[in-house]
Amino acid sequence: MLVFTMYSSAWNLLATSGQGSLGHAAFFGIGGYVSAIISNSFGLPVILTIIIGGFFAAVIGVLIGLTCVRLKAWFLAMVTFGFAIIVQTVTVELSGLTGGWDGIPAKKLVPVTITNHVMYEYYIILLIAVVVIVIIYLIMKSKMGLALEAIRENELEAKVMGINVTVYKLKAFAASAFFTGIAGALEIHHFGYVTPEVYGIDISFWPIIYSVSGGLYTIGGPILGTVVITAIWEVLRSFGMTYGRFILIGLILILIVIFLPKGLISIPEKIKSKFLKN
């Protein structure tokens, strides 16, 4: 849950700039694969390779942004969707390096030989998640965050105000891809294995579901959405529901979009406004 809290927050940062992505799993997987390959090949500390994986994902994000930054939001979304499929295909073809569909092992975040390694791993991921979310919060509240909001609301007016739209969009893409890459690397080193399934459509769609259900363009929305939707998902699984879970989550998302367009995080505001009216 902590990893996907980071992931959905990173996706939401990109959305704040008015850009959409349906293929963020590409950066999630790139961060994981790069970190796993480097740690396996060079014996570097996992924490260091996780950061390297994030930077590599950011570089790829900038390259994608440079070619597509002038596209409208959902045209860009389709490009990123196609990019995720391409990356998955390339990963499978480079089987000598990536293990193909079988994948490759990844070093554990905390060696299993250490007593209470699971607890230590949890606290490390928690610490990284807090740091990432705080940084994203600071970005959204900074001059850059205000510029991204202005671009999302009206790109033409933002240009007239002197905002370099292209540069800020690229910054948003780079930051989002970086944090997504870190989240992906953490996920891989947590499980100790990585396969091309990490680029799956579901991996791209979860941060969208979490962000929309919790509340787009807010710092708390993706966090709340991740917690609530994951909790519902796990409860449904405990009742033995497999495919039915997807249907119910879909229905919940539709209801939220219709009745709570600002997400679950807007519930207190709605309750407060009703009390004031009464």
XYZ file of C-alpha atoms in Angstrom:
278
model
C 0.000 0.000 0.000
C 2.842 2.409 0.838
C 4.457 1.840 -2.551
C 1.216 2.534 -4.404
C 0.611 5.609 -2.259
C 3.872 6.992 -3.668
C 2.962 5.797 -7.151
C -0.500 7.386 -7.191
C 0.879 10.628 -5.715
C 3.493 10.726 -8.486
C 0.834 10.157 -11.157
C -1.325 12.873 -9.602
C 1.606 15.301 -9.795
C 1.676 14.809 -13.561
C -2.105 15.226 -13.743
C -1.773 18.530 -11.874
C -0.004 19.921 -14.941
C -2.948 18.962 -17.161
C -1.148 15.960 -18.643
C -2.626 12.470 -18.625
C -0.839 9.127 -18.639
C -2.321 5.701 -19.290
C 1.069 4.019 -19.328
C 2.800 4.998 -16.108
C 3.574 1.328 -15.534
C 6.408 1.885 -18.038
C 8.252 4.114 -15.551
C 7.248 1.860 -12.649
C 8.780 -1.138 -14.419
C 11.815 0.713 -15.766
C 12.753 1.827 -12.260
C 12.385 -1.739 -11.005
C 14.307 -3.428 -13.810
C 17.164 -0.902 -13.812
C 17.557 -1.164 -10.047
C 17.463 -4.979 -10.101
C 19.931 -5.303 -12.997
C 22.423 -2.816 -11.534
C 22.288 -4.300 -8.033
C 22.727 -7.819 -9.454
C 25.525 -6.866 -11.857
C 27.610 -4.441 -9.801
C 26.753 -5.342 -6.222
C 25.802 -1.778 -5.321
C 23.635 -1.098 -2.237
C 19.949 -1.534 -3.007
C 19.051 1.935 -1.723
C 21.516 3.448 -4.205
C 20.235 1.376 -7.144
C 16.662 2.375 -6.287
C 17.636 6.039 -6.696
C 19.471 5.207 -9.943
C 16.339 3.429 -11.178
C 14.324 6.554 -10.389
C 16.744 8.797 -12.291
C 16.725 6.444 -15.277
C 12.919 6.530 -15.328
C 13.069 10.347 -15.129
C 15.397 10.535 -18.140
C 13.034 8.339 -20.155
C 10.150 10.490 -18.944
C 11.841 13.638 -20.239
C 12.517 11.991 -23.608
C 8.854 11.004 -23.900
C 7.854 14.490 -22.787
C 10.071 16.154 -25.394
C 8.325 14.282 -28.191
C 4.791 14.581 -26.842
C 4.625 17.644 -24.589
C 2.681 19.672 -27.165
C -0.027 17.026 -27.465
C -3.380 17.464 -25.755
C -3.850 15.573 -22.489
C -5.589 12.456 -23.764
C -3.542 12.201 -26.957
C -0.527 12.162 -24.655
C -2.295 9.541 -22.544
C -2.626 7.250 -25.561
C 1.052 7.740 -26.439
C 2.085 6.726 -22.920
C -0.247 3.721 -23.124
C 1.474 2.601 -26.320
C 4.887 3.319 -24.817
C 4.200 0.935 -21.919
C 3.381 -1.832 -24.413
C 6.575 -1.099 -26.369
C 8.713 -1.176 -23.217
C 7.182 -4.490 -22.188
C 7.900 -5.966 -25.633
C 11.506 -4.709 -25.615
C 12.004 -6.099 -22.114
C 10.818 -9.535 -23.227
C 13.058 -9.467 -26.307
C 16.143 -8.566 -24.251
C 15.880 -11.913 -22.491
C 19.652 -12.205 -22.043
C 19.527 -9.184 -19.746
C 15.989 -9.268 -18.394
C 15.202 -12.984 -18.312
C 12.342 -12.565 -20.793
C 8.916 -13.573 -19.509
C 10.546 -15.526 -16.670
C 12.009 -12.342 -15.220
C 15.035 -11.977 -12.979
C 15.623 -12.090 -9.223
C 16.167 -8.851 -7.332
C 18.005 -8.361 -4.077
C 15.745 -7.901 -1.090
C 15.554 -4.427 0.367
C 16.689 -5.887 3.698
C 18.590 -9.220 3.626
C 16.478 -12.104 4.932
C 19.411 -13.135 7.128
C 18.781 -10.107 9.351
C 16.481 -10.729 12.307
C 13.107 -8.974 11.939
C 13.989 -8.060 8.344
C 10.297 -7.685 7.443
C 9.820 -5.032 10.134
C 12.948 -3.138 9.064
C 11.814 -3.286 5.445
C 8.425 -1.862 6.382
C 9.954 1.093 8.216
C 12.387 1.808 5.380
C 9.543 1.870 2.844
C 7.448 3.991 5.227
C 10.288 6.497 5.621
C 10.845 6.717 1.858
C 7.089 7.090 1.267
C 6.879 9.960 3.757
C 9.895 11.703 2.186
C 8.493 11.302 -1.340
C 5.032 12.571 -0.397
C 6.488 15.544 1.499
C 8.616 16.462 -1.537
C 5.573 16.186 -3.824
C 3.616 18.358 -1.365
C 6.365 20.997 -1.406
C 6.424 20.921 -5.208
C 2.655 21.375 -5.425
C 2.772 24.305 -2.979
C 5.777 25.944 -4.634
C 6.046 28.345 -7.561
C 6.279 25.287 -9.814
C 3.023 23.921 -8.404
C 1.226 27.204 -9.037
C 2.587 27.241 -12.588
C 1.367 23.683 -13.182
C -2.108 24.608 -11.930
C -2.180 27.645 -14.217
C -1.176 25.475 -17.185
C -3.884 22.943 -16.357
C -6.588 25.585 -16.024
C -5.707 27.529 -19.173
C -2.510 26.888 -21.097
C -2.883 29.964 -23.313
C -3.351 32.321 -20.364
C -0.371 30.703 -18.641
C 1.780 31.520 -21.676
C 0.528 35.110 -21.663
C 1.505 35.363 -17.977
C 5.069 34.474 -18.948
C 5.053 30.846 -17.822
C 7.278 28.596 -19.936
C 4.686 25.875 -20.490
C 7.020 23.393 -22.193
C 9.669 23.579 -19.468
C 7.178 23.173 -16.633
C 5.441 20.260 -18.334
C 8.808 18.542 -18.781
C 9.636 19.175 -15.126
C 6.325 17.601 -14.108
C 6.968 14.605 -16.360
C 10.503 14.158 -15.008
C 9.459 14.442 -11.355
C 6.494 12.114 -11.804
C 8.580 9.511 -13.652
C 11.354 9.766 -11.029
C 9.070 9.086 -8.075
C 7.247 6.387 -10.038
C 10.580 4.715 -10.814
C 11.490 4.758 -7.127
C 8.119 3.230 -6.238
C 8.613 0.503 -8.849
C 12.122 -0.281 -7.596
C 10.875 -0.525 -4.010
C 8.121 -2.906 -5.102
C 10.597 -5.127 -6.953
C 13.097 -5.286 -4.104
C 10.275 -5.956 -1.650
C 9.168 -9.064 -3.546
C 12.675 -10.025 -4.663
C 11.684 -10.653 -8.282
C 10.630 -8.790 -11.406
C 8.867 -9.946 -14.589
C 7.419 -8.054 -17.600
C 4.012 -8.274 -15.910
C 5.109 -5.161 -14.024
C 4.202 -3.245 -17.213
C 0.634 -4.597 -17.172
C -2.386 -2.422 -17.951
C -3.669 -2.873 -14.404
C -0.444 -1.418 -13.007
C -0.995 1.684 -15.167
C -4.636 2.036 -14.167
C -4.373 1.650 -10.375
C -2.838 5.096 -9.709
C -5.577 6.658 -11.843
C -8.270 4.837 -9.865
C -6.696 5.823 -6.548
C -6.231 9.474 -7.534
C -9.691 9.938 -9.056
C -11.465 8.203 -6.173
C -9.490 10.088 -3.529
C -9.436 13.483 -5.211
C -7.438 14.757 -8.169
C -4.938 17.621 -7.867
C -4.766 17.329 -4.057
C -1.960 15.939 -1.936
C -4.295 13.929 0.286
C -6.537 12.546 -2.465
C -4.211 9.857 -3.842
C -3.283 8.790 -0.300
C -6.914 8.503 0.804
C -7.923 6.792 -2.431
C -5.126 4.234 -2.131
C -6.037 3.396 1.469
C -9.807 3.142 0.904
C -9.757 1.261 -2.414
C -7.033 -1.128 -1.206
C -8.992 -1.811 1.994
C -12.159 -2.555 -0.008
C -10.134 -4.739 -2.398
C -8.686 -6.801 0.461
C -12.066 -7.183 2.184
C -13.618 -8.448 -1.052
C -10.729 -10.874 -1.479
C -11.266 -12.197 2.049
C -14.809 -13.105 0.972
C -13.387 -15.175 -1.881
C -14.304 -12.727 -4.628
C -11.854 -12.799 -7.532
C -13.248 -11.280 -10.717
C -16.217 -9.780 -8.889
C -13.834 -7.399 -7.151
C -13.125 -5.633 -10.425
C -16.841 -5.087 -11.051
C -17.479 -3.670 -7.575
C -14.422 -1.399 -7.667
C -15.585 -0.168 -11.079
C -19.062 0.585 -9.710
C -17.595 2.400 -6.714
C -15.419 4.516 -9.009
C -18.424 5.408 -11.194
C -20.465 6.435 -8.138
C -17.616 8.580 -6.835
C -17.207 10.338 -10.187
C -20.970 11.039 -10.363
C -21.693 12.045 -6.756
C -18.244 13.137 -5.535
C -16.453 14.603 -8.572
C -13.793 16.062 -6.258
C -13.200 12.656 -4.705
C -13.595 11.164 -1.249
C -11.447 13.910 0.230
C -14.258 16.399 -0.486
C -16.736 14.616 1.836
C -15.972 16.801 4.912
C -16.419 19.920 2.772
C -19.777 18.659 1.473
C -20.984 17.826 4.996
C -19.869 21.245 6.237
C -21.665 23.067 3.409
C -24.888 21.132 4.114
C -24.752 22.061 7.792
C -24.193 25.711 6.916
C -27.197 25.649 4.566
C -29.399 24.147 7.277
